[in-house]
CSV table of C-alpha atoms in Angstrom, one decimal:
chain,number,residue,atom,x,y,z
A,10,UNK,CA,-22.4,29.7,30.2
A,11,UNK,CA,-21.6,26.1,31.6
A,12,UNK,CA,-24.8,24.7,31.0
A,13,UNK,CA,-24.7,26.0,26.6
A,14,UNK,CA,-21.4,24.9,27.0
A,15,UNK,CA,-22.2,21.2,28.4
A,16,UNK,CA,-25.2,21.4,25.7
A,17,UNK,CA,-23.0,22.2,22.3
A,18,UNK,CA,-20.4,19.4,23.6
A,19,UNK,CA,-23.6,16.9,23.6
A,20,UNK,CA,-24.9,18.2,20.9
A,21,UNK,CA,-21.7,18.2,18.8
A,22,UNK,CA,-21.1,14.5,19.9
A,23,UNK,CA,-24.7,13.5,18.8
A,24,UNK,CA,-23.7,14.6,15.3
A,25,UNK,CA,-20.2,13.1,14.9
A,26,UNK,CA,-22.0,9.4,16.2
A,27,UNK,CA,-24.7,10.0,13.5
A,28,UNK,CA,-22.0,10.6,11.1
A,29,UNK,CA,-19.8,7.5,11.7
A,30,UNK,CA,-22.1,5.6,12.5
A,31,UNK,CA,-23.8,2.5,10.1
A,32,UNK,CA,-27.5,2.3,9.0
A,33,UNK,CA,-29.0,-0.5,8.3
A,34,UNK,CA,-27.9,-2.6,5.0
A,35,UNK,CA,-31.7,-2.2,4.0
A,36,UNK,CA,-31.3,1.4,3.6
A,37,UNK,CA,-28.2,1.8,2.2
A,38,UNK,CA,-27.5,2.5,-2.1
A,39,UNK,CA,-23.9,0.3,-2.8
A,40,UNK,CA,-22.2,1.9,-5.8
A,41,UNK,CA,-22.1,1.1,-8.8
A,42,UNK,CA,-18.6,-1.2,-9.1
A,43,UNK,CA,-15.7,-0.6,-11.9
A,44,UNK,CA,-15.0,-3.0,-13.6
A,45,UNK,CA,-12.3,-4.6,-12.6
A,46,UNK,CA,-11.3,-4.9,-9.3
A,47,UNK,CA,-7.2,-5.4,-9.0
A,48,UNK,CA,-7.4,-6.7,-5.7
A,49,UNK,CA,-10.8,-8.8,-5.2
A,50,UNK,CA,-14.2,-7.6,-3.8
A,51,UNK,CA,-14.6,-6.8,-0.3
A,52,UNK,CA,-16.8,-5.6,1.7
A,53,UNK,CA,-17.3,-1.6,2.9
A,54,UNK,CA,-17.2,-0.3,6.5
A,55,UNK,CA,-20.8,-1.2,8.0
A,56,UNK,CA,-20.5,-4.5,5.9
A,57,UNK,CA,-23.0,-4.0,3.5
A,58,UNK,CA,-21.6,-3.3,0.4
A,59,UNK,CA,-19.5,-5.1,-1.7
A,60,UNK,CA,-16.5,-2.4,-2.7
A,61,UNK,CA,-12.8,-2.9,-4.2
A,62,UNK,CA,-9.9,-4.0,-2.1
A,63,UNK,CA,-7.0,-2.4,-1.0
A,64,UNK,CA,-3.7,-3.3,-2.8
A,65,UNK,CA,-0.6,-4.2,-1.9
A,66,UNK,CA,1.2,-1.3,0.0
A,67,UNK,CA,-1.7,1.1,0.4
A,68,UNK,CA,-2.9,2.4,3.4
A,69,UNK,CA,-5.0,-0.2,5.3
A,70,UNK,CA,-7.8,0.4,8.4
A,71,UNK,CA,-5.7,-1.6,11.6
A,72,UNK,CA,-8.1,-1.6,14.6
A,73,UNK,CA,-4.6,-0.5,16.9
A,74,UNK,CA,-3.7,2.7,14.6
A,75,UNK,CA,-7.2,3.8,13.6
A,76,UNK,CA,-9.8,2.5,15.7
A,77,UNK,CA,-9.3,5.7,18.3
A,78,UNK,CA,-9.1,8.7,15.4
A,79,UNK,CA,-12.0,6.4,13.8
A,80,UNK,CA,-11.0,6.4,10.7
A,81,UNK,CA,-11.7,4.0,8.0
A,82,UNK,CA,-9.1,3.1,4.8
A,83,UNK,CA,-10.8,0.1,3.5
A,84,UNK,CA,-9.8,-3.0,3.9
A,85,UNK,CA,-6.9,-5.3,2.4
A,86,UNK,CA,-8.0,-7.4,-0.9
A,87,UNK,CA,-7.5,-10.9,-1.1
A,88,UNK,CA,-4.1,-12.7,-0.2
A,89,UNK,CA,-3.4,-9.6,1.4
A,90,UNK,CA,-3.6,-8.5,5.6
A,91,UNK,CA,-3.3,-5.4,7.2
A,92,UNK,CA,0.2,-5.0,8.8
A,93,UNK,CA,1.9,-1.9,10.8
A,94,UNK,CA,4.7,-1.2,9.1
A,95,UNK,CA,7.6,-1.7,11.7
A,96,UNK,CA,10.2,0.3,9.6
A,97,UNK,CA,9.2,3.4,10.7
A,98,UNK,CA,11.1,5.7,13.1
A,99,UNK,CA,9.8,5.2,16.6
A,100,UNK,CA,8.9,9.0,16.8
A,101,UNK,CA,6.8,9.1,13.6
A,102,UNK,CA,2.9,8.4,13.4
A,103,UNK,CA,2.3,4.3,13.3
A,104,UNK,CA,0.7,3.9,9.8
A,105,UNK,CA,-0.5,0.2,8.3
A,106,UNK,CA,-0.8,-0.9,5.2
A,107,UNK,CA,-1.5,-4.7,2.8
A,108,UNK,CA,1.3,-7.0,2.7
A,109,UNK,CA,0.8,-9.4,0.6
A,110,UNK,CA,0.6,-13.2,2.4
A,111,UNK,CA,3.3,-14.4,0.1
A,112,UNK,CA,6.0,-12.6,-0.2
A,113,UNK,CA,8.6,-14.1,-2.0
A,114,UNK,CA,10.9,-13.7,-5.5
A,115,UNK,CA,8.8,-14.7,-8.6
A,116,UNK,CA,10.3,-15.0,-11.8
A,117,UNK,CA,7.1,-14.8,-14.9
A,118,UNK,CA,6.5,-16.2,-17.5
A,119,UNK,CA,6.9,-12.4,-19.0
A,120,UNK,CA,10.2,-11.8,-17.9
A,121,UNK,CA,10.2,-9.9,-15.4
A,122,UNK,CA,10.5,-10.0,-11.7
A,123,UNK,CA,8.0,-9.9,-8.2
A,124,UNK,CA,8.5,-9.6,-5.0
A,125,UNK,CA,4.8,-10.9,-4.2
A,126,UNK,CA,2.2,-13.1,-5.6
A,127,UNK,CA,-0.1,-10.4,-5.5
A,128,UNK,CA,2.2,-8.2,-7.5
A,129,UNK,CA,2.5,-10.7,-10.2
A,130,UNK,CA,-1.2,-11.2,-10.4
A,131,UNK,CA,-1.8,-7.3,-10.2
A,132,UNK,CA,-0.3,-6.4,-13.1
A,133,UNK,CA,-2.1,-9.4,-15.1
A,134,UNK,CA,-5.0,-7.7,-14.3
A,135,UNK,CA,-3.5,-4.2,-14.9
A,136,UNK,CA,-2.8,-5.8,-18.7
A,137,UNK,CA,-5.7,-8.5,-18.9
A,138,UNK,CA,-3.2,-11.2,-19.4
A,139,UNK,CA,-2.5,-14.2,-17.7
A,140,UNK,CA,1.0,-14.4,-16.2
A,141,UNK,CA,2.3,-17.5,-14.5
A,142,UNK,CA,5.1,-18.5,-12.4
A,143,UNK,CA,8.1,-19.3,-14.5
A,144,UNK,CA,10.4,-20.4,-11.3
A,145,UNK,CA,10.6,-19.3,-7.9
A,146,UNK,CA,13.4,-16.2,-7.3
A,147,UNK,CA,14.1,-13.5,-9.5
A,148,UNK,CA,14.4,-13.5,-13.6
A,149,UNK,CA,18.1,-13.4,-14.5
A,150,UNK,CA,19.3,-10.1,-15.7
A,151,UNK,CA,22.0,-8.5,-17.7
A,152,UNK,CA,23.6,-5.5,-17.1
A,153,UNK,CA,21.9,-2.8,-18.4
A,154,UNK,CA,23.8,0.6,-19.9
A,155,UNK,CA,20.1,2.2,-19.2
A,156,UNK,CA,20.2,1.8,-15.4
A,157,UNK,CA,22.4,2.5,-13.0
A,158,UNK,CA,22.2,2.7,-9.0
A,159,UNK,CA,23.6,6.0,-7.2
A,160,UNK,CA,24.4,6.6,-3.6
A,161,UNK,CA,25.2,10.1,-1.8
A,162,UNK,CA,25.9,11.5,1.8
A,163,UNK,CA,23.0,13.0,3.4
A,164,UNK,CA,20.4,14.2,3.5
A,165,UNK,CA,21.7,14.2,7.8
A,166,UNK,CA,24.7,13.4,8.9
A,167,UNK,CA,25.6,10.5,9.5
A,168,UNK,CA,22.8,9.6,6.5
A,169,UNK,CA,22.9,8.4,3.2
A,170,UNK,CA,20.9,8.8,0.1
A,171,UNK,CA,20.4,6.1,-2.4
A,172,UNK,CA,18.6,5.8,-5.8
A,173,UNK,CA,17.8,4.1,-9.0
A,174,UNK,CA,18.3,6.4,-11.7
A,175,UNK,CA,17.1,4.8,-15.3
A,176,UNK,CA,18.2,7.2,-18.8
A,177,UNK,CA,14.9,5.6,-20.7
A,178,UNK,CA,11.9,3.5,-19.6
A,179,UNK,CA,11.2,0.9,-21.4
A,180,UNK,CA,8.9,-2.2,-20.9
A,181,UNK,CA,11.4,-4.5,-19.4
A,182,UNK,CA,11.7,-2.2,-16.7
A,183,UNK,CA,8.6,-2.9,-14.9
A,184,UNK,CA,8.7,-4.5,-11.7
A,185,UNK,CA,9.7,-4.1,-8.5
A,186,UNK,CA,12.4,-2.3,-7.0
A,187,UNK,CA,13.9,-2.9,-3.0
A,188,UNK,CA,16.4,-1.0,-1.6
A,189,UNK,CA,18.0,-2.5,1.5
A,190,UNK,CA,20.6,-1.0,3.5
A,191,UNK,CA,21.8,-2.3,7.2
A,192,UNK,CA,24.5,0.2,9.0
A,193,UNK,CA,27.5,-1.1,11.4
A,194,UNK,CA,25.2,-1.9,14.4
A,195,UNK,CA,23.5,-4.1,12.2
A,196,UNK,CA,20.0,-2.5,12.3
A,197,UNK,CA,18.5,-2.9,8.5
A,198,UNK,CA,15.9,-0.9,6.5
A,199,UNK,CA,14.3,-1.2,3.8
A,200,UNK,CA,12.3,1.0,0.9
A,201,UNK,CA,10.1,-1.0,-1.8
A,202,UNK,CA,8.8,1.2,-4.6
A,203,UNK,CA,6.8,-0.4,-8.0
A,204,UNK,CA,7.5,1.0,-11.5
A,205,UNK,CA,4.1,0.4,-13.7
A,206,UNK,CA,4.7,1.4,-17.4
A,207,UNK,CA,2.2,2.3,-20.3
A,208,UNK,CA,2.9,1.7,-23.5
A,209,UNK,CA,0.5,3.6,-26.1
């Protein structure tokens, strides 16, 4: 019973290995690529293939969250690097994801406003335009009878809910949106969410 035992555990290791394992680039098919990559060609897991990057704020492979689970989420497109998000609770599961290498306020030349380069030159690519940099910071706005910001206790004590609540989308509403909140003992956290909208 041991020794079937000992044999199915080898056995079932051989398999996984072969599974995760690379082949050589000479025996490999790449896919076929869209397109239009948003984020910049990169290459796959074994390095042979040339596949589309990860964008800004998806999940990311990070060799100290994944390497031991071995699993493999692509990796970051250009201007962007794989980062643990730190503004998780200590008891949850570690998870990384792209951050952009510039992160700062963009006002463009379309009016609205970034919070990264790569965001800003995202969504010209989402739109094949070319958007530029009007100024550094975000585009001034007015107050808008459309959007309004709500707050309520809970869902836990001692919590509080927050949210962006807009009557009708329109166009001038894309972007994106950070909430920040920091409590009495001065610890701060911070939610970023992106509003992408179609207009047929």
């Amino acid at each position: 019973m041991t020794f079937k035992l000992v044999f199915l555990l080898l056995l079932f290791k051989f398999a996984f290995s072969e599974r995760t394992s690379c082949r050589p680039c000479s025996e490999v098919e790449c896919q076929k690529l869209p397109r239009t990559c948003l984020a910049g060609l990169v290459k796959d897991k074994c390095g042979c293939c040339d596949v589309c990057g990860q964008l800004e704020f998806e999940p990311c492979y990070h060799p100290e969250v994944d390497k031991e689970h071995d699993i493999w989420k692509g990796r970051c497109g250009k201007g962007l690097t794989c980062r643990i998000r730190k503004d998780l609770p200590e008891e949850d599961p570690s998870i990384a994801v792209c951050r952009c290498d510039m992160e700062e306020d963009y006002c463009g030349d379309d009016g609205i406003s970034y919070t990264s380069i790569c965001s800003l030159l995202e969504k010209g690519k989402r739109t094949n335009k070319t958007i530029t940099i009007a100024r550094t910071g975000p585009c001034d706005s007015d107050d808008d009878p459309k959007l309004s910001v709500n707050t309520r206790g809970g869902p836990e004590k001692w919590q509080k809910t927050g949210w962006v609540q807009i009557q009708r989308i329109e166009e001038k509403h894309e972007g994106d949106y950070i909430c920040i909140a920091i409590n009495n003992k001065g610890k701060m956290t911070k939610a970023e969410a992106r509003l992408n909208v179609a207009i047929n």
